[in-house]
Amino acid sequence: MFKIILPAVVLIASCVGSPVSNNRRFPNDFLWGVGSSSYQIEGGWNADDKGESIWDFLTHTHPEKIEDGSNADITADSYHQWRRDVQMVKELHVGTYRFSLSWPRIMPGGYMNHVSTAGIKYYSNLIDELLRYNITPMVTIYHWELPQRLQELGGWTNPEIIPLFKDYARLVMEMYGDRVKIWTTINEPWHVCEHGYGVDFMAPSYNYPGIPAYLCGHNLLKAHAEVVHMYRDLFQQRQKGRIGITLDTSWPEPRNLDSAEDREASERALQFYVGWFGHPIFSKHGNYPKVMIERIRNLSKEQGFGVRSRLPEFTQEEIRRIRGTADFFGINSYTSNLVTSNGHNNTGKFPVPSFNHDMGVVESQEGVDWPGSGSVWLKSYPKGMYNLLKWIHREYNAPEIIVTENGVSDRGGLDDYARVDYYNSYLDAILNAIEDGVNISGYIAWSLMDSYEWKAGFTEKFGLYHVDFTSPERTRTPKISARVFAQICKSNEIDWSFRPTLDDQQLVALAQLPSEEMVPRSSGATSLAGWSLLSIVLLTFIR
């Protein structure tokens, strides 16, 4: 193997226009972490006695619904490569690893009558390995992997899901609660319900707008609350852990800030996206947001549904039981959209009824000059993150917030300077929010490694580590962003001038990549220059 020596010009990093640090630091006790989810990284879809999940079923029966026709049967093979995963987390100098449990890996059919010893052991080994390196496990109980057999009962639209989810949560708390000190019940309930049931997008891909998503949300909130009460009653005092939930949204920026109608559309979008699940748990009085209750009730009546709203009603006892069932507010956010009102003539051409028609907001990114990414929906607008965190702080009386997902995609490669810019700018916005009084206690980067990106398959890459999906070992290699994020976590500050170049290990890995992932990118902020002809020739030669 030849050693590759890059010319000196490659080692010069430009940081034109980068903010100056001024020694602004995150709090000393700030929680740094990195995240993943079970279906996206584990593989081993039928290993040992694992049951079928709704994503196994969707990708096997309808591969045409996935951009590249792929599935996560093997993906990054973390079911076998988990020790390497932990080493990667360690290399990043983070104190926390956020991962999820696969319900059908632990309870193949979703019921207590069949508990998988192999599934229990897999996560137990992972947790022990993390603790061996003083890494705190942050465990998500449900990240979209519903046992397919439960979906055949109606999934989250069937109230029977509530005791079943409680049984599953009780089991994992009994098994792991002595070692897990941060739990989240459910990841992104809006996606679970609207993208799973309202449209043809996420599994189970019902494409049934305007009705089942609200049934899903109603049962999901009750299930979440029952699990939190159980944890507080039976486990929290002796296990000394905390439990919350993770919501998600893109920031809805008014298209015209001078327009009262656009500002109202922005607030309405926040109440529908965040408030649907945030208001019942975090607000002073609980229940769904008033604007949701009134709009869906009125539209239901106009649409001929009679006096019964498509949005189910909570009893006063249920409102009391759900309110306050979180020790922290987890929020996932990646981007922003410009919003305006849909109007009475349905300019957004939304199905009637539907969540989007009920919300009455038209979202787009047309006309913006925000930097793009490997995903059509994801553009970088850090001010949107600042605005969102400030809104949560005001709306819910200053809860403790953990940013549980934030990151950016590309289409591959190792020299991911656009990702470095994204992390630096979004973390700067978060630091601005902290300095302006928002109670943000932690940040979890998404994601640890390239993995299966749901409907996008393997076409979009979010990882700090590159995964070679063609190698039997699914070889992992740190990207430039991994080195930068590790430096941030280690120093507790953003160093805008730290833009390392590819080292020998990365260059060797780069030489093995498909040609579309080999396109060199500059360490400079504006220039695309930086790789000499000699460098390209050497890379080509060792291929």
Coordinates of C-alpha atoms in Angstrom, one line a residue:
M1 CA 0.0 0.0 0.0
F2 CA 1.3 3.4 -0.9
K3 CA 1.4 6.2 1.6
I4 CA -0.4 9.2 0.2
I5 CA 1.3 12.6 0.8
L6 CA -0.9 15.5 0.0
P7 CA 0.6 18.8 -1.1
A8 CA 0.9 21.6 1.5
V9 CA -1.9 23.5 -0.2
V10 CA -4.4 20.9 0.9
L11 CA -3.5 21.5 4.6
I12 CA -4.4 25.2 4.5
A13 CA -7.9 25.7 5.9
S14 CA -9.8 28.8 5.0
C15 CA -12.3 30.2 7.5
V16 CA -13.3 33.4 5.7
G17 CA -16.5 34.8 7.3
S18 CA -16.5 32.4 10.3
P19 CA -17.5 33.9 13.6
V20 CA -14.9 34.4 16.2
S21 CA -15.1 32.1 19.3
N22 CA -14.5 34.8 22.0
N23 CA -14.1 31.8 24.3
R24 CA -17.9 31.2 24.4
R25 CA -18.4 27.9 26.1
F26 CA -21.2 25.5 26.8
P27 CA -22.0 24.8 30.4
N28 CA -19.6 22.6 32.2
D29 CA -22.3 19.9 32.9
F30 CA -23.6 20.1 29.3
L31 CA -24.7 16.6 28.0
W32 CA -23.0 15.8 24.7
G33 CA -24.2 12.7 22.8
V34 CA -24.7 11.0 19.5
G35 CA -27.7 9.0 18.3
S36 CA -29.0 6.1 16.3
S37 CA -32.1 3.9 16.0
S38 CA -32.5 0.2 16.0
Y39 CA -34.1 -0.4 12.6
Q40 CA -31.7 1.9 10.9
I41 CA -28.5 0.3 12.1
E42 CA -29.0 -3.1 13.6
G43 CA -29.7 -5.4 10.7
G44 CA -30.2 -9.0 11.8
W45 CA -33.9 -8.6 10.9
N46 CA -34.6 -12.3 11.5
A47 CA -31.6 -13.2 13.6
D48 CA -32.2 -15.6 16.5
D49 CA -36.0 -15.3 17.2
K50 CA -36.6 -11.7 16.4
G51 CA -40.1 -11.0 15.2
E52 CA -41.2 -9.0 12.1
S53 CA -41.6 -5.3 12.5
I54 CA -43.8 -2.9 10.5
W55 CA -40.7 -1.7 8.6
D56 CA -39.6 -5.3 7.8
F57 CA -43.1 -5.8 6.4
L58 CA -43.2 -2.6 4.4
T59 CA -39.8 -2.9 2.8
H60 CA -40.3 -6.5 1.9
T61 CA -43.7 -6.3 0.5
H62 CA -43.5 -2.8 -1.1
P63 CA -39.8 -2.1 -2.0
E64 CA -41.1 0.3 -4.7
K65 CA -42.0 2.7 -1.8
I66 CA -38.3 3.0 -0.9
E67 CA -36.2 5.4 -3.1
D68 CA -33.6 2.8 -3.9
G69 CA -35.8 -0.3 -3.4
S70 CA -33.6 -1.3 -0.4
N71 CA -34.3 -2.6 3.1
A72 CA -32.5 -2.7 6.5
D73 CA -32.2 -6.5 6.7
I74 CA -28.4 -6.0 7.2
T75 CA -27.8 -2.2 7.0
A76 CA -24.8 -1.3 9.3
D77 CA -25.0 -4.7 11.0
S78 CA -24.8 -3.3 14.5
Y79 CA -26.4 -6.5 15.7
H80 CA -23.0 -8.0 15.2
Q81 CA -20.8 -4.8 15.1
W82 CA -21.9 -3.2 18.4
R83 CA -18.5 -3.3 20.0
R84 CA -17.1 -1.2 17.2
D85 CA -20.1 1.2 17.6
V86 CA -19.2 1.7 21.2
Q87 CA -15.6 2.5 20.2
M88 CA -16.8 5.1 17.8
V89 CA -18.9 6.7 20.5
K90 CA -15.8 6.7 22.7
E91 CA -13.7 8.3 20.0
L92 CA -16.2 11.2 19.7
H93 CA -15.6 12.1 23.4
V94 CA -19.4 12.2 24.1
G95 CA -20.8 11.2 27.4
T96 CA -24.1 9.8 26.1
Y97 CA -25.2 7.4 23.4
R98 CA -28.8 7.6 22.4
F99 CA -30.1 4.4 20.9
S100 CA -33.5 2.7 20.7
L101 CA -34.8 -0.8 21.5
S102 CA -36.5 -2.9 18.9
W103 CA -39.8 -4.1 20.4
P104 CA -40.0 -7.2 18.1
R105 CA -36.4 -8.1 18.9
I106 CA -37.3 -8.2 22.6
M107 CA -40.9 -9.4 22.3
P108 CA -41.2 -11.0 18.8
G109 CA -45.0 -10.9 18.7
G110 CA -45.5 -7.8 20.9
Y111 CA -46.8 -9.8 23.8
M112 CA -45.3 -11.0 27.1
N113 CA -45.9 -14.7 26.2
H114 CA -42.8 -14.7 24.1
V115 CA -39.7 -12.8 25.3
S116 CA -36.5 -13.3 23.4
T117 CA -33.5 -14.2 25.5
A118 CA -31.2 -13.3 22.6
G119 CA -32.8 -9.9 22.3
I120 CA -32.6 -9.1 26.0
K121 CA -28.9 -10.1 26.0
Y122 CA -28.0 -8.0 22.9
Y123 CA -29.1 -4.7 24.6
S124 CA -27.7 -5.8 27.9
N125 CA -24.3 -6.4 26.4
L126 CA -24.4 -3.0 24.6
I127 CA -25.4 -1.2 27.8
D128 CA -22.6 -2.9 29.7
E129 CA -20.0 -2.0 27.0
L130 CA -21.1 1.6 27.1
L131 CA -20.8 1.8 30.9
R132 CA -17.4 0.2 30.7
Y133 CA -16.2 3.4 29.0
N134 CA -18.3 5.7 31.2
I135 CA -20.8 6.4 28.5
T136 CA -24.3 7.0 29.6
P137 CA -27.0 5.0 27.7
M138 CA -30.0 7.2 26.7
V139 CA -32.6 4.6 25.7
T140 CA -35.6 5.3 23.5
I141 CA -38.3 2.6 24.1
Y142 CA -40.1 3.1 20.8
H143 CA -38.5 4.5 17.7
W144 CA -41.0 3.3 15.1
E145 CA -40.4 -0.5 15.3
L146 CA -43.8 -1.9 16.1
P147 CA -44.2 -5.7 15.9
Q148 CA -46.1 -6.4 12.7
R149 CA -48.6 -8.6 14.5
L150 CA -49.7 -5.7 16.6
Q151 CA -50.2 -3.6 13.5
E152 CA -52.6 -6.3 12.3
L153 CA -54.7 -5.3 15.3
G154 CA -54.7 -1.7 14.1
G155 CA -51.4 -0.7 15.7
W156 CA -51.5 2.7 17.5
T157 CA -55.1 3.3 16.4
N158 CA -56.3 0.5 18.7
P159 CA -56.5 1.3 22.4
E160 CA -55.2 -2.2 23.2
I161 CA -51.8 -0.8 22.4
I162 CA -51.8 1.1 25.7
P163 CA -51.5 -1.9 28.1
L164 CA -49.2 -3.7 25.5
F165 CA -46.8 -0.8 25.4
K166 CA -46.9 -0.7 29.2
D167 CA -46.0 -4.4 29.4
Y168 CA -43.1 -3.9 27.0
A169 CA -41.8 -0.8 28.9
R170 CA -42.1 -2.6 32.3
L171 CA -40.0 -5.5 31.0
V172 CA -37.2 -3.3 29.6
M173 CA -37.2 -1.2 32.8
E174 CA -36.9 -4.3 34.9
M175 CA -34.1 -5.6 32.7
Y176 CA -32.1 -2.5 32.1
G177 CA -33.3 0.2 34.6
D178 CA -30.5 -0.4 37.1
R179 CA -28.0 0.7 34.4
V180 CA -30.1 3.2 32.2
K181 CA -30.6 6.6 33.8
I182 CA -32.2 8.5 30.8
W183 CA -35.3 7.1 29.1
T184 CA -37.5 8.5 26.4
T185 CA -40.8 6.7 25.8
I186 CA -41.5 7.5 22.1
N187 CA -39.5 9.2 19.4
E188 CA -41.4 11.7 17.2
P189 CA -45.0 10.9 17.8
W190 CA -46.1 13.2 15.0
H191 CA -44.2 11.0 12.5
V192 CA -45.6 7.9 14.1
C193 CA -49.1 9.1 13.6
E194 CA -49.4 11.5 10.7
H195 CA -46.6 9.9 8.5
G196 CA -47.6 6.4 9.5
Y197 CA -51.4 6.6 9.2
G198 CA -52.3 9.9 7.6
V199 CA -50.2 9.7 4.5
D200 CA -48.4 7.1 2.4
F201 CA -45.0 7.7 3.9
M202 CA -43.7 5.9 7.0
A203 CA -44.7 2.4 8.0
P204 CA -47.5 1.2 8.2
S205 CA -48.2 3.7 5.4
Y206 CA -52.0 3.8 5.7
N207 CA -52.6 6.9 3.5
Y208 CA -55.8 7.5 5.4
P209 CA -55.9 11.3 6.0
G210 CA -57.8 13.2 8.7
I211 CA -59.0 10.4 11.1
P212 CA -56.6 7.6 12.1
A213 CA -53.7 9.9 12.9
Y214 CA -55.7 11.5 15.6
L215 CA -56.7 8.1 17.0
C216 CA -53.0 7.2 17.0
G217 CA -52.0 10.4 18.8
H218 CA -54.7 9.9 21.4
N219 CA -53.7 6.4 22.3
L220 CA -50.0 7.2 22.1
L221 CA -50.3 10.0 24.6
K222 CA -52.2 7.7 27.0
A223 CA -49.6 5.0 26.5
H224 CA -46.8 7.4 27.2
A225 CA -48.4 8.7 30.4
E226 CA -49.1 5.2 31.7
V227 CA -45.4 4.2 31.2
V228 CA -44.2 7.4 32.9
H229 CA -46.5 6.9 35.9
M230 CA -45.4 3.2 36.1
Y231 CA -41.7 4.3 36.1
R232 CA -42.3 6.9 38.7
D233 CA -44.3 4.5 40.9
L234 CA -42.2 1.4 40.6
F235 CA -38.7 2.2 39.4
Q236 CA -37.6 5.9 39.6
Q237 CA -36.9 6.1 43.3
R238 CA -34.6 3.1 43.4
Q239 CA -33.1 3.3 39.9
K240 CA -32.5 7.1 40.1
G241 CA -33.2 7.7 36.4
R242 CA -35.2 10.2 34.4
I243 CA -37.8 9.8 31.7
G244 CA -39.2 12.1 29.0
I245 CA -40.4 12.1 25.4
T246 CA -39.0 13.4 22.1
L247 CA -41.1 15.6 19.8
D248 CA -40.1 17.1 16.5
T249 CA -40.7 19.9 14.1
S250 CA -39.2 22.2 11.5
W251 CA -39.3 25.8 12.5
P252 CA -42.2 27.5 10.6
E253 CA -40.8 30.9 9.6
P254 CA -43.5 33.4 8.5
R255 CA -43.0 34.0 4.8
N256 CA -43.6 37.7 5.4
L257 CA -42.7 38.8 8.9
D258 CA -44.8 42.0 8.4
S259 CA -47.9 39.9 7.7
A260 CA -50.1 39.2 10.7
E261 CA -51.7 36.3 8.7
D262 CA -48.3 34.7 8.1
R263 CA -47.3 35.1 11.8
E264 CA -50.6 33.5 12.8
A265 CA -49.9 30.6 10.4
S266 CA -46.5 30.1 12.0
E267 CA -48.0 30.0 15.5
R268 CA -50.7 27.6 14.3
A269 CA -48.1 25.3 12.8
L270 CA -46.3 25.2 16.1
Q271 CA -49.4 24.3 17.9
F272 CA -50.3 21.5 15.5
Y273 CA -46.8 20.1 15.1
V274 CA -45.4 20.6 18.6
G275 CA -48.5 21.3 20.6
W276 CA -50.4 18.2 19.5
F277 CA -48.2 16.2 21.9
G278 CA -46.4 19.0 23.8
H279 CA -49.5 20.8 25.1
P280 CA -51.1 17.7 26.8
I281 CA -47.8 17.0 28.6
F282 CA -46.0 20.3 29.2
S283 CA -48.6 23.0 29.4
K284 CA -50.1 24.4 32.6
H285 CA -53.6 23.1 31.9
G286 CA -52.9 20.1 29.7
N287 CA -55.2 18.9 26.9
Y288 CA -54.7 19.5 23.2
P289 CA -54.1 23.1 22.1
K290 CA -57.2 25.2 21.9
V291 CA -56.7 26.0 18.2
M292 CA -56.5 22.3 17.4
I293 CA -59.6 21.5 19.3
E294 CA -61.6 24.3 17.8
R295 CA -60.4 24.0 14.2
I296 CA -60.9 20.2 13.9
R297 CA -64.3 20.4 15.6
N298 CA -65.5 23.1 13.3
L299 CA -64.1 21.6 10.2
S300 CA -65.5 18.1 11.2
K301 CA -68.9 19.7 11.5
E302 CA -68.6 21.5 8.1
Q303 CA -67.5 18.3 6.5
G304 CA -70.6 16.4 7.6
F305 CA -69.1 14.4 10.5
G306 CA -71.9 15.6 12.8
V307 CA -71.3 16.9 16.3
R308 CA -68.4 14.5 16.9
S309 CA -65.0 15.9 16.2
R310 CA -62.4 13.8 14.3
L311 CA -60.0 14.8 17.2
P312 CA -61.0 12.5 20.1
E313 CA -61.7 14.2 23.5
F314 CA -59.8 13.5 26.8
T315 CA -61.8 13.2 30.0
Q316 CA -60.7 15.5 32.8
E317 CA -59.1 12.6 34.6
E318 CA -57.1 11.7 31.4
I319 CA -56.0 15.4 31.1
R320 CA -54.7 15.3 34.6
R321 CA -53.0 12.0 34.2
I322 CA -51.1 13.0 31.0
R323 CA -50.1 16.5 32.2
G324 CA -46.6 16.6 33.7
T325 CA -45.5 13.2 32.5
A326 CA -41.9 14.2 31.4
D327 CA -38.8 15.0 33.3
F328 CA -37.3 16.8 30.2
F329 CA -38.5 18.0 26.8
G330 CA -36.7 16.2 24.0
I331 CA -36.8 18.0 20.6
N332 CA -35.6 16.9 17.2
S333 CA -35.2 19.6 14.5
Y334 CA -33.2 19.8 11.3
T335 CA -34.5 22.6 9.2
S336 CA -37.1 25.4 8.7
N337 CA -39.8 26.2 6.2
L338 CA -41.5 29.4 5.1
V339 CA -45.2 29.4 6.0
T340 CA -48.3 31.2 5.0
S341 CA -52.0 30.5 5.6
N342 CA -53.8 28.0 3.4
G343 CA -56.9 30.1 3.2
H344 CA -60.5 29.1 2.6
N345 CA -59.9 28.2 -1.0
N346 CA -57.4 25.5 0.0
T347 CA -54.5 26.9 -2.0
G348 CA -52.3 24.0 -0.7
K349 CA -54.6 21.6 -2.4
F350 CA -54.7 19.4 0.7
P351 CA -57.0 16.4 1.0
V352 CA -60.2 17.1 2.9
P353 CA -60.2 16.1 5.6
S354 CA -56.5 15.8 6.5
F355 CA -54.0 17.0 9.1
N356 CA -52.6 19.6 6.7
H357 CA -56.1 20.9 5.9
D358 CA -57.0 21.1 9.6
M359 CA -53.8 23.0 10.3
G360 CA -54.4 25.4 7.4
V361 CA -50.8 26.2 6.7
V362 CA -48.8 26.0 3.4
E363 CA -45.1 25.3 3.9
S364 CA -42.3 25.6 1.4
Q365 CA -38.6 26.4 1.0
E366 CA -39.1 28.2 -2.4
G367 CA -37.1 31.3 -2.8
V368 CA -34.8 30.8 0.1
D369 CA -31.0 31.0 -0.2
W370 CA -30.3 28.6 2.7
P371 CA -27.6 26.0 2.1
G372 CA -28.9 22.7 0.9
S373 CA -28.1 19.1 1.8
G374 CA -28.4 15.5 0.5
S375 CA -32.2 15.7 1.4
V376 CA -34.6 17.8 -0.6
W377 CA -36.4 18.9 2.5
L378 CA -33.4 19.8 4.6
K379 CA -31.8 23.3 4.3
S380 CA -29.6 25.0 6.8
Y381 CA -31.2 27.9 8.7
P382 CA -29.7 28.0 12.2
K383 CA -31.8 30.9 13.3
G384 CA -34.8 28.6 13.0
M385 CA -33.3 26.4 15.7
Y386 CA -32.8 29.4 18.0
N387 CA -36.4 30.5 17.4
L388 CA -37.8 27.1 18.1
L389 CA -35.9 26.7 21.4
K390 CA -37.1 30.2 22.5
W391 CA -40.7 29.3 21.6
I392 CA -40.6 26.0 23.6
H393 CA -39.1 28.0 26.5
R394 CA -41.9 30.6 26.5
E395 CA -44.8 28.3 25.7
Y396 CA -44.1 25.6 28.3
N397 CA -42.7 27.7 31.2
A398 CA -39.0 27.0 30.7
P399 CA -38.8 23.2 30.7
E400 CA -35.4 21.5 30.6
I401 CA -34.7 20.9 26.9
I402 CA -32.5 18.2 25.4
V403 CA -31.9 18.6 21.6
T404 CA -32.2 14.8 21.0
E405 CA -31.6 15.0 17.2
N406 CA -29.9 17.5 14.9
G407 CA -27.7 16.9 11.9
V408 CA -27.5 17.1 8.1
S409 CA -27.4 14.7 5.2
D410 CA -25.2 14.5 2.1
R411 CA -24.8 11.9 -0.6
G412 CA -21.6 10.3 0.7
G413 CA -17.9 10.8 1.1
L414 CA -15.5 11.5 4.0
D415 CA -14.5 15.2 3.6
D416 CA -17.9 16.5 4.7
Y417 CA -17.1 20.2 5.4
A418 CA -20.7 21.1 4.7
R419 CA -21.6 19.0 7.7
V420 CA -18.9 20.7 9.8
D421 CA -20.4 24.1 8.9
Y422 CA -23.9 22.9 9.7
Y423 CA -22.9 21.6 13.2
N424 CA -20.9 24.7 14.0
S425 CA -23.7 27.1 13.0
Y426 CA -26.5 25.1 14.7
L427 CA -24.5 24.7 17.9
D428 CA -23.8 28.4 17.8
A429 CA -27.6 29.1 17.6
I430 CA -28.1 26.7 20.5
L431 CA -25.4 28.5 22.5
N432 CA -27.1 31.8 21.7
A433 CA -30.4 30.4 23.1
I434 CA -28.6 29.2 26.3
E435 CA -27.1 32.6 26.8
D436 CA -30.5 34.1 26.3
G437 CA -31.9 32.1 29.2
V438 CA -33.3 28.9 27.6
N439 CA -32.8 25.8 29.8
I440 CA -31.0 23.5 27.3
S441 CA -29.1 20.8 29.1
G442 CA -27.8 18.6 26.2
Y443 CA -27.3 18.0 22.5
I444 CA -27.4 14.7 20.6
A445 CA -25.9 14.7 17.1
W446 CA -27.7 12.8 14.4
S447 CA -26.2 10.4 13.7
L448 CA -23.4 8.2 14.8
M449 CA -23.0 6.5 11.4
D450 CA -24.5 6.3 7.9
S451 CA -27.5 4.1 8.1
Y452 CA -30.8 3.2 6.5
E453 CA -32.8 6.5 6.1
W454 CA -36.3 5.1 6.0
K455 CA -38.0 6.1 2.7
A456 CA -34.7 7.4 1.3
G457 CA -33.1 4.0 1.8
F458 CA -29.3 4.3 1.6
T459 CA -29.3 7.4 -0.8
E460 CA -28.9 9.9 2.0
K461 CA -26.1 9.9 4.6
F462 CA -26.3 11.5 8.0
G463 CA -23.4 9.8 9.8
L464 CA -20.4 11.2 11.5
Y465 CA -18.9 7.9 10.5
H466 CA -19.0 6.5 7.0
V467 CA -20.2 2.9 6.6
D468 CA -19.0 0.7 3.7
F469 CA -22.2 -1.1 3.0
T470 CA -20.4 -3.4 0.5
S471 CA -18.0 -4.9 3.0
P472 CA -19.0 -7.9 5.0
E473 CA -17.8 -6.1 8.2
R474 CA -19.6 -2.9 7.3
T475 CA -16.4 -1.1 7.9
R476 CA -16.8 2.2 9.7
T477 CA -14.5 5.2 9.0
P478 CA -14.6 8.6 10.7
K479 CA -15.4 11.6 8.5
I480 CA -14.0 15.0 8.9
S481 CA -17.1 15.9 10.9
A482 CA -16.4 13.2 13.4
R483 CA -13.0 14.8 14.3
V484 CA -14.6 18.3 14.5
F485 CA -17.5 17.1 16.7
A486 CA -15.1 15.2 19.0
Q487 CA -13.1 18.4 19.4
I488 CA -16.3 20.3 20.3
C489 CA -17.4 17.7 22.9
K490 CA -13.9 17.6 24.4
S491 CA -13.4 21.3 24.6
N492 CA -17.0 22.4 25.3
E493 CA -16.7 25.1 22.7
I494 CA -17.0 25.7 18.9
D495 CA -13.6 26.3 17.2
W496 CA -14.6 27.7 13.8
S497 CA -11.0 27.6 12.6
F498 CA -10.6 23.8 13.2
R499 CA -11.0 22.3 9.8
P500 CA -8.8 19.2 9.6
T501 CA -7.9 17.5 6.4
L502 CA -8.2 13.8 5.6
D503 CA -5.6 11.7 7.4
D504 CA -3.9 8.6 6.0
Q505 CA -6.6 6.2 7.4
Q506 CA -9.3 8.3 5.8
L507 CA -7.5 8.6 2.5
V508 CA -7.1 4.9 2.2
A509 CA -10.8 4.4 3.0
L510 CA -11.7 7.2 0.5
A511 CA -9.8 5.2 -2.2
Q512 CA -12.2 2.3 -1.7
L513 CA -15.4 4.3 -2.1
P514 CA -17.7 4.3 -5.2
S515 CA -16.8 7.0 -7.6
E516 CA -19.8 9.1 -6.7
E517 CA -18.6 9.3 -3.1
M518 CA -15.0 10.2 -4.0
V519 CA -15.6 13.8 -5.2
P520 CA -13.2 15.9 -3.1
R521 CA -14.6 18.8 -1.1
S522 CA -12.6 21.8 0.2
S523 CA -11.8 22.5 3.8
G524 CA -12.2 26.2 2.9
A525 CA -15.4 28.0 3.5
T526 CA -15.8 29.3 -0.1
S527 CA -13.3 27.6 -2.4
L528 CA -13.7 24.3 -4.1
A529 CA -9.9 24.2 -4.8
G530 CA -7.5 22.3 -2.5
W531 CA -6.9 18.9 -4.1
S532 CA -4.0 18.7 -6.5
L533 CA -3.9 16.6 -9.6
L534 CA -1.2 14.5 -7.8
S535 CA -3.6 13.7 -5.0
I536 CA -6.3 12.5 -7.4
V537 CA -3.8 10.4 -9.3
L538 CA -2.5 8.8 -6.1
L539 CA -6.0 8.0 -5.0
T540 CA -6.8 6.5 -8.4
F541 CA -3.6 4.5 -8.4
I542 CA -4.3 2.7 -5.0
R543 CA -7.8 1.9 -6.1

